[in-house]
mmCIF file of C-alpha atoms in Angstrom:
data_model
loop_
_atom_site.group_PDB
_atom_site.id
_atom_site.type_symbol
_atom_site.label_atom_id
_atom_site.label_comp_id
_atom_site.label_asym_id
_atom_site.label_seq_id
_atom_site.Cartn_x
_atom_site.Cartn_y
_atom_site.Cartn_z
ATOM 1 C CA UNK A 1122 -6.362 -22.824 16.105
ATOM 2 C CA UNK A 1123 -4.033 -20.567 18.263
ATOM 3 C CA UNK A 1124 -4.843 -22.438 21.338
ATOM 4 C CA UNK A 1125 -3.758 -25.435 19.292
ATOM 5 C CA UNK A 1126 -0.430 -23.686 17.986
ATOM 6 C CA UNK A 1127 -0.044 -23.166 21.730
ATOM 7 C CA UNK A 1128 0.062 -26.503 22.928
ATOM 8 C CA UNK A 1129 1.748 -27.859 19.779
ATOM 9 C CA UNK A 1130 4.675 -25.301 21.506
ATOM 10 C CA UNK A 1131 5.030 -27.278 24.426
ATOM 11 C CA UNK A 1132 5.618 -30.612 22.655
ATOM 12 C CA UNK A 1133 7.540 -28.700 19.687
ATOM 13 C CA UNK A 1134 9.262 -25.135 20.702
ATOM 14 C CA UNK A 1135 10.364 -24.224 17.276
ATOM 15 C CA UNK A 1136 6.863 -25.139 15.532
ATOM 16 C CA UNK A 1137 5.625 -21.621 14.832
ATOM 17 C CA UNK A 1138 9.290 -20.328 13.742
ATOM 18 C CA UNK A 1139 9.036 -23.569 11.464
ATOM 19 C CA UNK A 1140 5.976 -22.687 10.260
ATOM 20 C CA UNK A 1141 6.641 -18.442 9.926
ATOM 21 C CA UNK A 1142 10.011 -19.552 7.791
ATOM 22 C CA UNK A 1143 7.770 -21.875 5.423
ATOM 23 C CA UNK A 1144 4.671 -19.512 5.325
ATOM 24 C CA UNK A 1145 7.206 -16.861 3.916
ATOM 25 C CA UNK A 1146 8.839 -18.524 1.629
ATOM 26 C CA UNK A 1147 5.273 -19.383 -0.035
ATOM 27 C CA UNK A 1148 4.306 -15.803 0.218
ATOM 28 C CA UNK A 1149 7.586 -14.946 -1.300
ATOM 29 C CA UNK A 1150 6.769 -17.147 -4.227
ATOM 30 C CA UNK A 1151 3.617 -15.697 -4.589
ATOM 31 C CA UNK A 1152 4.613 -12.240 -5.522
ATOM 32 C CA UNK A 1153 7.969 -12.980 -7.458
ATOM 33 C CA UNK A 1154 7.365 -16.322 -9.408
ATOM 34 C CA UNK A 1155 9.367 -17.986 -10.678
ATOM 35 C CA UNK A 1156 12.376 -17.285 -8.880
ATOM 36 C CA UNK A 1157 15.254 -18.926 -8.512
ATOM 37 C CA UNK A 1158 16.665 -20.527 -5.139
ATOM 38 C CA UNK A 1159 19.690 -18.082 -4.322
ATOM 39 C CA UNK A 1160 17.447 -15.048 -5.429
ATOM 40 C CA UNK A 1161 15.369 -16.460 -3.072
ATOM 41 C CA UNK A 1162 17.678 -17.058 -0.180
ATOM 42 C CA UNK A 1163 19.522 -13.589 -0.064
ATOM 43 C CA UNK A 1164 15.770 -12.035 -0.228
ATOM 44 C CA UNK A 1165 14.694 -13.327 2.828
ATOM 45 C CA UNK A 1166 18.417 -13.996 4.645
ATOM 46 C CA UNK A 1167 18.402 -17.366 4.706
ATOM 47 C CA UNK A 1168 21.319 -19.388 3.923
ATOM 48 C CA UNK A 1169 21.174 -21.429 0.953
ATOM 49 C CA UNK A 1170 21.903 -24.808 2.759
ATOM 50 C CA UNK A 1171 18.669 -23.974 5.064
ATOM 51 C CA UNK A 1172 16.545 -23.133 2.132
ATOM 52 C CA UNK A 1173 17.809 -25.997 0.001
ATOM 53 C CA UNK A 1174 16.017 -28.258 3.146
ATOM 54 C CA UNK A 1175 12.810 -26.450 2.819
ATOM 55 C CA UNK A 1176 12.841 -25.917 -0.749
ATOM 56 C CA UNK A 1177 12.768 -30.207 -1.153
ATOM 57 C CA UNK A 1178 10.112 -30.096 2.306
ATOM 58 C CA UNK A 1179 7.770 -28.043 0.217
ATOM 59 C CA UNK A 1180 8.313 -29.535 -2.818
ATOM 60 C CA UNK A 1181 7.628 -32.709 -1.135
ATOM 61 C CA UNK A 1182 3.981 -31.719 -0.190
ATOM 62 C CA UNK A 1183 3.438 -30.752 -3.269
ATOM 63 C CA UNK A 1184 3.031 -27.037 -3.013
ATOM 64 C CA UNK A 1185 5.662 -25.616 -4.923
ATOM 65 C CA UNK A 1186 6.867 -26.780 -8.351
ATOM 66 C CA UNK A 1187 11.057 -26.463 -9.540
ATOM 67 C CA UNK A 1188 11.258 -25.830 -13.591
ATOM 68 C CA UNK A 1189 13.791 -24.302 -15.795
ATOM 69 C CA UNK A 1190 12.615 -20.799 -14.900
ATOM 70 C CA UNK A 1191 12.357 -20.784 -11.585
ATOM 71 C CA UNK A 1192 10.367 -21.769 -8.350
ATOM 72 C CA UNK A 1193 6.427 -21.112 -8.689
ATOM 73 C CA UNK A 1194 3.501 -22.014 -6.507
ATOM 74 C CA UNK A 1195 1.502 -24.785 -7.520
ATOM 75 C CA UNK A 1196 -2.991 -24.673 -7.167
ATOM 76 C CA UNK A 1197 -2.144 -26.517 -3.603
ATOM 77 C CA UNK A 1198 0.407 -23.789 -2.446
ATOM 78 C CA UNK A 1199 -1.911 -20.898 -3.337
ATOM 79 C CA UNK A 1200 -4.698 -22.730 -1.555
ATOM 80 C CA UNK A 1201 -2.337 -23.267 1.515
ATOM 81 C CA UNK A 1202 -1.810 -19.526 1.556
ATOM 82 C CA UNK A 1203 -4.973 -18.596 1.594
ATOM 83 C CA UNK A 1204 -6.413 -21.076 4.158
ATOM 84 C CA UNK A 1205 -3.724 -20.041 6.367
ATOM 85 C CA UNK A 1206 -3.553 -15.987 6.286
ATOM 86 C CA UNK A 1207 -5.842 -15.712 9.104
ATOM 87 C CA UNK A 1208 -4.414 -18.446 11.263
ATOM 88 C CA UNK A 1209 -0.770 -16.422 10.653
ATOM 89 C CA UNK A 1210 -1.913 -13.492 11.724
ATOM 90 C CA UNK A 1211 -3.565 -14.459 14.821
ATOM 91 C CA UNK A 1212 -0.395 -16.492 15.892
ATOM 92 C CA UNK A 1213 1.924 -14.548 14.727
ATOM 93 C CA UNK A 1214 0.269 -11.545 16.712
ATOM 94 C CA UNK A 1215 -0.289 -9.209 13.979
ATOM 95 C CA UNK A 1216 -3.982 -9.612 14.290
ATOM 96 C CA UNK A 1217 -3.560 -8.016 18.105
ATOM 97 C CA UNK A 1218 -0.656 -5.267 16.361
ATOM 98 C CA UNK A 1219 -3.620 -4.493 14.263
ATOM 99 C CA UNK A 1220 -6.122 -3.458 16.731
ATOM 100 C CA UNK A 1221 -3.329 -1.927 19.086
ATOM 101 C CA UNK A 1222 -2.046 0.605 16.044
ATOM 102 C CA UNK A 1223 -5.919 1.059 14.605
ATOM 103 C CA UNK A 1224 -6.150 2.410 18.802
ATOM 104 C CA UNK A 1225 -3.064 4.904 18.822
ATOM 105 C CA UNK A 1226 -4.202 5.970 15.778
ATOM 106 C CA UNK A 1227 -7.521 6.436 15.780
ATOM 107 C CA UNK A 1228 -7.964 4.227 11.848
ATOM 108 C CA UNK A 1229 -11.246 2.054 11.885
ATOM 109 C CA UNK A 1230 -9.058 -1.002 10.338
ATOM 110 C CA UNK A 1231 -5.330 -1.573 10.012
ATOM 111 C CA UNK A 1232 -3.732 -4.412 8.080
ATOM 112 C CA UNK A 1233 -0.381 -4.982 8.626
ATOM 113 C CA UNK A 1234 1.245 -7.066 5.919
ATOM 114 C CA UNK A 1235 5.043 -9.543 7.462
ATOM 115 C CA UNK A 1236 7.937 -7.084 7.062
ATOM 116 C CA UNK A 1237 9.811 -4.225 6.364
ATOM 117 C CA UNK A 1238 9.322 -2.542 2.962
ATOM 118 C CA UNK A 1239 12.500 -0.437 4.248
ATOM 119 C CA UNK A 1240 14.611 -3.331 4.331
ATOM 120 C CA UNK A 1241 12.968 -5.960 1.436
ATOM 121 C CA UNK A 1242 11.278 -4.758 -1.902
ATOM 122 C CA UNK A 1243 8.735 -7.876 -2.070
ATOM 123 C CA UNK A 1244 6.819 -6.307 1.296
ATOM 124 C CA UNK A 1245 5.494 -3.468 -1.169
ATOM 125 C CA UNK A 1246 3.750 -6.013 -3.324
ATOM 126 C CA UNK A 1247 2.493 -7.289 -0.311
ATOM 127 C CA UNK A 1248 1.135 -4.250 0.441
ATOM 128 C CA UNK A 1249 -0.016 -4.095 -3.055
ATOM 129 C CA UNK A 1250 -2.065 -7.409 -2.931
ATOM 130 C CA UNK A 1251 -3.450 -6.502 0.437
ATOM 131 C CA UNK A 1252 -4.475 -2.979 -0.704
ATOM 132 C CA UNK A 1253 -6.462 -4.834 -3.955
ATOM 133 C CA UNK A 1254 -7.997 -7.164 -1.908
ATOM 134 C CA UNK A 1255 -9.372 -4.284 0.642
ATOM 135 C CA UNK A 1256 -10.946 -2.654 -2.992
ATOM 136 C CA UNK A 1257 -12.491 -5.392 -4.155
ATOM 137 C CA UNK A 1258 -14.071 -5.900 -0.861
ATOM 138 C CA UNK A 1259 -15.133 -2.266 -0.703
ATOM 139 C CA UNK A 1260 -16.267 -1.415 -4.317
ATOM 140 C CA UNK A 1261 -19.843 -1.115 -5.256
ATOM 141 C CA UNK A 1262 -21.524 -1.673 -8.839
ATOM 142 C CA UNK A 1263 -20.567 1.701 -11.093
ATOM 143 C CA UNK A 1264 -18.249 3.061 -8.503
ATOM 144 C CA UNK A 1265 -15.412 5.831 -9.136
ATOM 145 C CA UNK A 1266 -11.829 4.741 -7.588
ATOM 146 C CA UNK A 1267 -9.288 8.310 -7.589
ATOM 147 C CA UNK A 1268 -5.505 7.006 -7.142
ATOM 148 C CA UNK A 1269 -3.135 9.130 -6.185
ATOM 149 C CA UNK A 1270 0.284 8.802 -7.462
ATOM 150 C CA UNK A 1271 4.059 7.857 -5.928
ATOM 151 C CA UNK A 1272 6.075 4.716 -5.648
ATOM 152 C CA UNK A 1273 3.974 2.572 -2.922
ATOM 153 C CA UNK A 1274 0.738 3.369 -5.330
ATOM 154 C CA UNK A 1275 2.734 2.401 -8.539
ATOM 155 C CA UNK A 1276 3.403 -0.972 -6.381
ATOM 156 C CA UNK A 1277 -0.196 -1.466 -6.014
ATOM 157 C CA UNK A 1278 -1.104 -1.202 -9.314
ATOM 158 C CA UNK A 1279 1.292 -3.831 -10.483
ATOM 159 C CA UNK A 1280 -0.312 -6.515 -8.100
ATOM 160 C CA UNK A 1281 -4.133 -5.455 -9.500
ATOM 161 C CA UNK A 1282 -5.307 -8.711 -11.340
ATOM 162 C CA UNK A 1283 -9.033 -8.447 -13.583
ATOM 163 C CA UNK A 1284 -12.336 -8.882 -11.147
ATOM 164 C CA UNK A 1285 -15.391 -9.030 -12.962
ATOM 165 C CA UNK A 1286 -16.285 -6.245 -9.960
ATOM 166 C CA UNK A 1287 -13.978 -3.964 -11.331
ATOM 167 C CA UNK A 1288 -15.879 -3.859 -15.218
ATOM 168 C CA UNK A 1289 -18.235 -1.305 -14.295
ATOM 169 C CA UNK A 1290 -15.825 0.896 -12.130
ATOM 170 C CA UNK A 1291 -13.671 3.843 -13.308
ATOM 171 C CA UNK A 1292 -10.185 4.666 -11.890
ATOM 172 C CA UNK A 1293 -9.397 8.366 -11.704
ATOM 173 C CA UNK A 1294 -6.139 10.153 -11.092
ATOM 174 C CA UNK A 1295 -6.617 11.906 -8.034
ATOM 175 C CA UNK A 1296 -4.582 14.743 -9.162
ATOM 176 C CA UNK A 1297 -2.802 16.328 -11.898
ATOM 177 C CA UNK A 1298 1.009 16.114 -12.001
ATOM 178 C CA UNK A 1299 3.461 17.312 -8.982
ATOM 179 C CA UNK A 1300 6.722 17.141 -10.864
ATOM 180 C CA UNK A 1301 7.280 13.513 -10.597
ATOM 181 C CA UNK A 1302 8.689 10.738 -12.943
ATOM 182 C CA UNK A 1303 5.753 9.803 -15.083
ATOM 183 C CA UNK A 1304 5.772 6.071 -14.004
ATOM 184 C CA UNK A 1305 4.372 7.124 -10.419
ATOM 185 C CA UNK A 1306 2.159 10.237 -11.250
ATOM 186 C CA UNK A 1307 -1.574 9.450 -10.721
ATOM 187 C CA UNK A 1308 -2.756 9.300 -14.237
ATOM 188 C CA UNK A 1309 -0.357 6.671 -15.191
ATOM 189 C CA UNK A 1310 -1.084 4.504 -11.848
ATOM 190 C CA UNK A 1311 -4.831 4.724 -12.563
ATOM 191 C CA UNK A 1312 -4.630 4.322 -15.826
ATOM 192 C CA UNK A 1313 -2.003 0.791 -15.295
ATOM 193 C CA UNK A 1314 -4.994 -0.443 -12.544
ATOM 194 C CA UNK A 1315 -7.929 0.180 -14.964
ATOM 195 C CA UNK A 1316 -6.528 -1.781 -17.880
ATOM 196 C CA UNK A 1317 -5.152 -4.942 -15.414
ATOM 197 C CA UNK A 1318 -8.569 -4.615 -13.468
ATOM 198 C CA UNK A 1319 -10.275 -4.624 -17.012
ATOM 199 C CA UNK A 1320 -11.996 -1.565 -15.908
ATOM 200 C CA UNK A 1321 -12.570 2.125 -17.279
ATOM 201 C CA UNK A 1322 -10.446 4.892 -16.908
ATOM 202 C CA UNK A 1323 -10.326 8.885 -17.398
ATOM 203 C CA UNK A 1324 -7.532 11.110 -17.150
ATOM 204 C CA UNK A 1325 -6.276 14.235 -16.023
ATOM 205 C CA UNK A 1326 -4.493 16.195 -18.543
ATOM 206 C CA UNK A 1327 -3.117 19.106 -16.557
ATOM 207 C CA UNK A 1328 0.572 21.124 -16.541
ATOM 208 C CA UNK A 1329 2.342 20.290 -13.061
ATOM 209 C CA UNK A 1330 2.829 24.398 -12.648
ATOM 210 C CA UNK A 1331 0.292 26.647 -12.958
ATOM 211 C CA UNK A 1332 0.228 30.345 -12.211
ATOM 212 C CA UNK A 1333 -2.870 31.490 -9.934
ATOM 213 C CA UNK A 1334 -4.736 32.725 -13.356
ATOM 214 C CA UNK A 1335 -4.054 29.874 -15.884
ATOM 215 C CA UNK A 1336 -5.390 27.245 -12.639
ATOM 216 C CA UNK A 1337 -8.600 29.163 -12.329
ATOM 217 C CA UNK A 1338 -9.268 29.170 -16.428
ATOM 218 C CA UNK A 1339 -8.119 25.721 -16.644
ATOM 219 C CA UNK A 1340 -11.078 24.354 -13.981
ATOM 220 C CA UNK A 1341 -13.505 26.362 -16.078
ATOM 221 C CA UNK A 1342 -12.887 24.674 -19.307
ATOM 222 C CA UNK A 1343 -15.753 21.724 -19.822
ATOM 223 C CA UNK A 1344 -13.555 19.096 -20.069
ATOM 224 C CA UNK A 1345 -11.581 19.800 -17.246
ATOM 225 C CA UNK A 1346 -14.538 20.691 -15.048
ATOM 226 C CA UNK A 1347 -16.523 17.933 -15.474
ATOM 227 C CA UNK A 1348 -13.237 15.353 -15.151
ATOM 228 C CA UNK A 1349 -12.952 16.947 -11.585
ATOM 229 C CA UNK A 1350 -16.582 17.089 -10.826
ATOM 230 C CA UNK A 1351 -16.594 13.256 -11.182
ATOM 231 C CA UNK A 1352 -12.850 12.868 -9.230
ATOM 232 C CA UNK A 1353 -15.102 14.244 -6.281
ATOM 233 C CA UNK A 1354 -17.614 12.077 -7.248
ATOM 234 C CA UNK A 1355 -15.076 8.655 -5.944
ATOM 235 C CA UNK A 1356 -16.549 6.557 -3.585
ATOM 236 C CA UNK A 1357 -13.133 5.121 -2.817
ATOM 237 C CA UNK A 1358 -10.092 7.386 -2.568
ATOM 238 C CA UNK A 1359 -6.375 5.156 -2.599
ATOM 239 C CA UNK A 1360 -3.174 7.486 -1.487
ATOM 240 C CA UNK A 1361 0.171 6.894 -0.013
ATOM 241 C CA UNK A 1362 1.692 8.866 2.535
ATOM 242 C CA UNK A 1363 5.419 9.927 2.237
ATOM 243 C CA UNK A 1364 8.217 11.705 4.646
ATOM 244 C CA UNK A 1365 7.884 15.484 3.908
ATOM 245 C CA UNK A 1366 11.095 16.407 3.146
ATOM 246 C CA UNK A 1367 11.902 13.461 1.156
ATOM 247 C CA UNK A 1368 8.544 14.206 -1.010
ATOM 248 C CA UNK A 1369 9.323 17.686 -1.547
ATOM 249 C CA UNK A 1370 13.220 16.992 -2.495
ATOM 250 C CA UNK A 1371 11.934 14.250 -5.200
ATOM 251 C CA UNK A 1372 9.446 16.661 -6.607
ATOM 252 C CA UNK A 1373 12.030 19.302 -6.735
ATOM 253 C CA UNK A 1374 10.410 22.113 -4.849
ATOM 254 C CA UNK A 1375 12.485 25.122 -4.736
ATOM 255 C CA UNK A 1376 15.144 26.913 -2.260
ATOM 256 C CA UNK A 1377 12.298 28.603 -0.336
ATOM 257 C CA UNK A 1378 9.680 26.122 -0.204
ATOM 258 C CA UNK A 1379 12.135 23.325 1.297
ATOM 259 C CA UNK A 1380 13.287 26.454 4.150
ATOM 260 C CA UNK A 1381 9.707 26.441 5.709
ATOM 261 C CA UNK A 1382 9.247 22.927 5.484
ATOM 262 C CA UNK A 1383 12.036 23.069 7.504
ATOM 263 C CA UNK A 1384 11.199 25.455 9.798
ATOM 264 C CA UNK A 1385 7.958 24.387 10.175
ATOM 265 C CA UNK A 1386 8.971 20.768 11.075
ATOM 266 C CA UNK A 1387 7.176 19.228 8.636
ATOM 267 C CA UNK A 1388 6.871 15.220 8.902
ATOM 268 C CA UNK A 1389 4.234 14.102 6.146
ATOM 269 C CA UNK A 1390 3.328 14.523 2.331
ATOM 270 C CA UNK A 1391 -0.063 13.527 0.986
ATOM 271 C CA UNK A 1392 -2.156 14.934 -1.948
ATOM 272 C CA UNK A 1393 0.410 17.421 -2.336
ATOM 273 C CA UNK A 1394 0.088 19.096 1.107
ATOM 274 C CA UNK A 1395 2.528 18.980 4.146
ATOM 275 C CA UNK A 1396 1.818 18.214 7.579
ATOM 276 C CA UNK A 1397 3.626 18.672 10.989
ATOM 277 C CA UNK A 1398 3.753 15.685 13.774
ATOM 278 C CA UNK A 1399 0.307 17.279 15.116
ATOM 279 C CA UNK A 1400 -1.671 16.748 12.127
ATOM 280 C CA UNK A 1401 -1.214 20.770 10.813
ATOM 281 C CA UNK A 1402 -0.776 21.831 7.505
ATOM 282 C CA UNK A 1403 2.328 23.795 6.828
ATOM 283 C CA UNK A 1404 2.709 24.041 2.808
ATOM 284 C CA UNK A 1405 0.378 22.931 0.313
ATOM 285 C CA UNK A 1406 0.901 22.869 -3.342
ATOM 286 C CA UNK A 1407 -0.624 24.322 -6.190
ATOM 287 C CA UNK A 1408 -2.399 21.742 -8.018
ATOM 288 C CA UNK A 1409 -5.313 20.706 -9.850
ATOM 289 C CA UNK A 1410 -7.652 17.826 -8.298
ATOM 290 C CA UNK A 1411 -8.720 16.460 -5.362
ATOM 291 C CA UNK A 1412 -8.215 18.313 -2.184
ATOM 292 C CA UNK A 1413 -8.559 16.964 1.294
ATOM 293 C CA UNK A 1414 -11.335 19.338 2.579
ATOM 294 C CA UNK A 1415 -13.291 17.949 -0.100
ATOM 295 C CA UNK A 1416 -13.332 14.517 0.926
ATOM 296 C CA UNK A 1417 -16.691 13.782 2.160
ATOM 297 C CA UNK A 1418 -17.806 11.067 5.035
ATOM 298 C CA UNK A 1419 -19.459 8.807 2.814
ATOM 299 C CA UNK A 1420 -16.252 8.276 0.931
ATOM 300 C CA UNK A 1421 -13.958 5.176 1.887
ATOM 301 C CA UNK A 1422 -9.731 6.620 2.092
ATOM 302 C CA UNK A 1423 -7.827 3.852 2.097
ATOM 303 C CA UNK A 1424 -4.152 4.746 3.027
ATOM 304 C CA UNK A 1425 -1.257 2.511 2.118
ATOM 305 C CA UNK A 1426 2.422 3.150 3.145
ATOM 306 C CA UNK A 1427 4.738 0.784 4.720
ATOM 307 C CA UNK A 1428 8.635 0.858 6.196
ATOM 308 C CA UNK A 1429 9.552 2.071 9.851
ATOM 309 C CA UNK A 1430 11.085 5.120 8.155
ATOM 310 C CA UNK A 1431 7.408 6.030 6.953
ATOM 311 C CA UNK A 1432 5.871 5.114 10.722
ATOM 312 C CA UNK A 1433 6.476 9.652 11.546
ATOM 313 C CA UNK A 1434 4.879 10.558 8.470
ATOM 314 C CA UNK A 1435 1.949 7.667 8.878
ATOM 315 C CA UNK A 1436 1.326 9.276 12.060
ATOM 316 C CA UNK A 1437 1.486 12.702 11.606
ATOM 317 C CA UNK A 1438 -0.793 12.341 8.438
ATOM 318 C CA UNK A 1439 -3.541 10.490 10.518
ATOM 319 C CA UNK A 1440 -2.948 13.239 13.322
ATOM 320 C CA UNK A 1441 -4.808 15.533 10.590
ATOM 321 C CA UNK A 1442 -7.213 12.716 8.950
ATOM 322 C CA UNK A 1443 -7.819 9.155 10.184
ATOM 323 C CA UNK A 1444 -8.261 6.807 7.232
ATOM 324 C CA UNK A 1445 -10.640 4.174 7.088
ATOM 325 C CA UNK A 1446 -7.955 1.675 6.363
ATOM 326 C CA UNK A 1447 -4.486 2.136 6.955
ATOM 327 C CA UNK A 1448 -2.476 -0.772 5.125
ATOM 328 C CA UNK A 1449 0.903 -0.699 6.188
ATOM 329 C CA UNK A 1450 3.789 -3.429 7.322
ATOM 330 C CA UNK A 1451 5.566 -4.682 10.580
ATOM 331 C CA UNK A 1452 8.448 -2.341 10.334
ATOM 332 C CA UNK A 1453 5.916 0.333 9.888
ATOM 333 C CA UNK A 1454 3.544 -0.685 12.752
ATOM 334 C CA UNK A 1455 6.347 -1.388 15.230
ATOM 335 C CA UNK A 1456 7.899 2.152 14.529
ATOM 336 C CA UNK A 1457 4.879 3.815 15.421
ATOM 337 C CA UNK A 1458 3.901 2.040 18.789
ATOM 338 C CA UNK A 1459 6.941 2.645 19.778
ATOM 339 C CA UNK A 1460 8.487 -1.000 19.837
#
């Protein structure tokens, strides 16, 4: 097919940029149907003249259908989509961006969704469906999934759709709370994917601050300790990654905790520890749940984080674990080879 593209080049320079502008507005569709045409144009900069020309292309073919609410695919435009993800990425050169980012940073599989979540909101349901897809390919009959929790995982969950896989699985909160809004701590995200999954959920009832004492009482009690015996139990681990000192503002750690971050030079926040650009921990906070010297080898992490503002923290966090699949975007993968 990309040999094809190739020569189609020759006859037709502007084929593939044809075919990247049409491809997105589909994908576009796909996440944010119905939509209307100038929501549409000023989400992927396009001028509303241009679009109106591809808009009336598309509808032509019969792939996308105009009604009172909005723009939405029709059964021949999701088809399209899917028939042609593959093709995209290998022309596009994402596929090769894939295998040259997986290489700097030592991942056994990248996926790198079109775009910059910095820059438009739409790439972070991308990264959503992508990161739903990779479960669903992963999971195995009865398995445990632990979430963890912050704005690129509450993303995901919104783009989880039922899978008769997913009606023997359980989705677990990762960890307890770590002073964030409610909407993106882990019990609410796992809880959100279980019930659009149609799967099974648990969830960790826990106080975001603990003193030393009340932690170590807390883990004995059986509720609690059998909760965390099975959140070790996950075969497949989902977590975000985050820029440490935005993570630790948000969260609202204190005077003296945000000073060594500092000094430290601390790039990345995952689980609820800090990391420096070489992979080191720094800080670490004090919370109930899954830590990450208790991940084992048989369990799948799948990493998802996406913007070229994230690419430091992405890379400082695999400096100290490699995932097994790091789903991130362009913007993301560019940062972080450098381009």
């Amino acid at each position: 097919m990309r040999q094809l593209i190739e020569l189609q080049k020759k006859l037709q320079p502007d084929v593939l940029e044809v075919m990247e502008k049409r491809y997105q507005i589909l994908q576009y569709l796909r996440l944010m149907q119905p939509v209307g045409r100038r929501t549409l144009a000023g989400s992927l900069d396009i001028s509303e003249r241009i679009l109106r020309g591809e808009v009336l292309f598309l509808k032509e073919q019969s792939l996308i259908h105009i009604g009172s609410g909005g723009m939405v695919l029709t059964e021949d435009g999701e088809a399209l989509l899917e028939g042609l993800e593959e093709t995209m990425e290998s022309v596009t050169g994402l596929a090769d961006r894939e295998k040259e980012v997986a290489e700097r940073l030592q991942v056994d599989r990248v996926i790198i969704v079109p775009g910059n979540s910095d820059r438009y909101s739409w790439v972070k349901k991308e990264l959503g469906r992508a990161c739903i897809q990779q479960m669903k390919d992963m999971l195995q009959p009865e398995d445990i999934v632990a979430v963890a929790g912050g704005t690129t995982l509450a993303d995901v969950a919104q783009m989880m759709t039922p899978d008769e896989k997913f009606s023997s699985v359980t989705f677990v909160p990762a960890r307890g709370g770590l002073g964030e809004k409610v909407e993106i701590q882990s019990n609410t995200i796992s809880s959100t994917m279980a019930v659009k999954a149609k799967g099974n959920y648990r969830l960790l009832h826990v106080p975001d601050q603990l003193s030393r004492e009340a932690r170590e009482s807390l883990v004995l009690e059986p509720g609690i300790k059998e909760l965390l015996r099975l959140i070790r139990r996950a075969g497949i681990v989902v977590h975000g990654v985050g820029a440490a000192s935005t993570m630790a503002v948000r969260r609202g750690a204190e005077d003296d905790i945000l000073r060594v971050l500092q000094e430290k030079e601390a790039a990345a926040e995952a689980f609820g520890y800090y990391f420096d650009r070489n992979g080191q921990i720094v800080h670490k906070e004090k919370t109930i749940g899954l830590q990450l010297d208790e991940l084992q080898e048989n369990q799948k992490v799948i990493t998802v984080a996406g913007g070229a503002s994230k690419a430091e923290a992405i890379s400082a966090y695999m400096n100290y674990r490699p995932s097994d699949v790091l789903i991130t975007d362009e913007g993301a993968a560019q940062a972080v080879l450098g381009d």
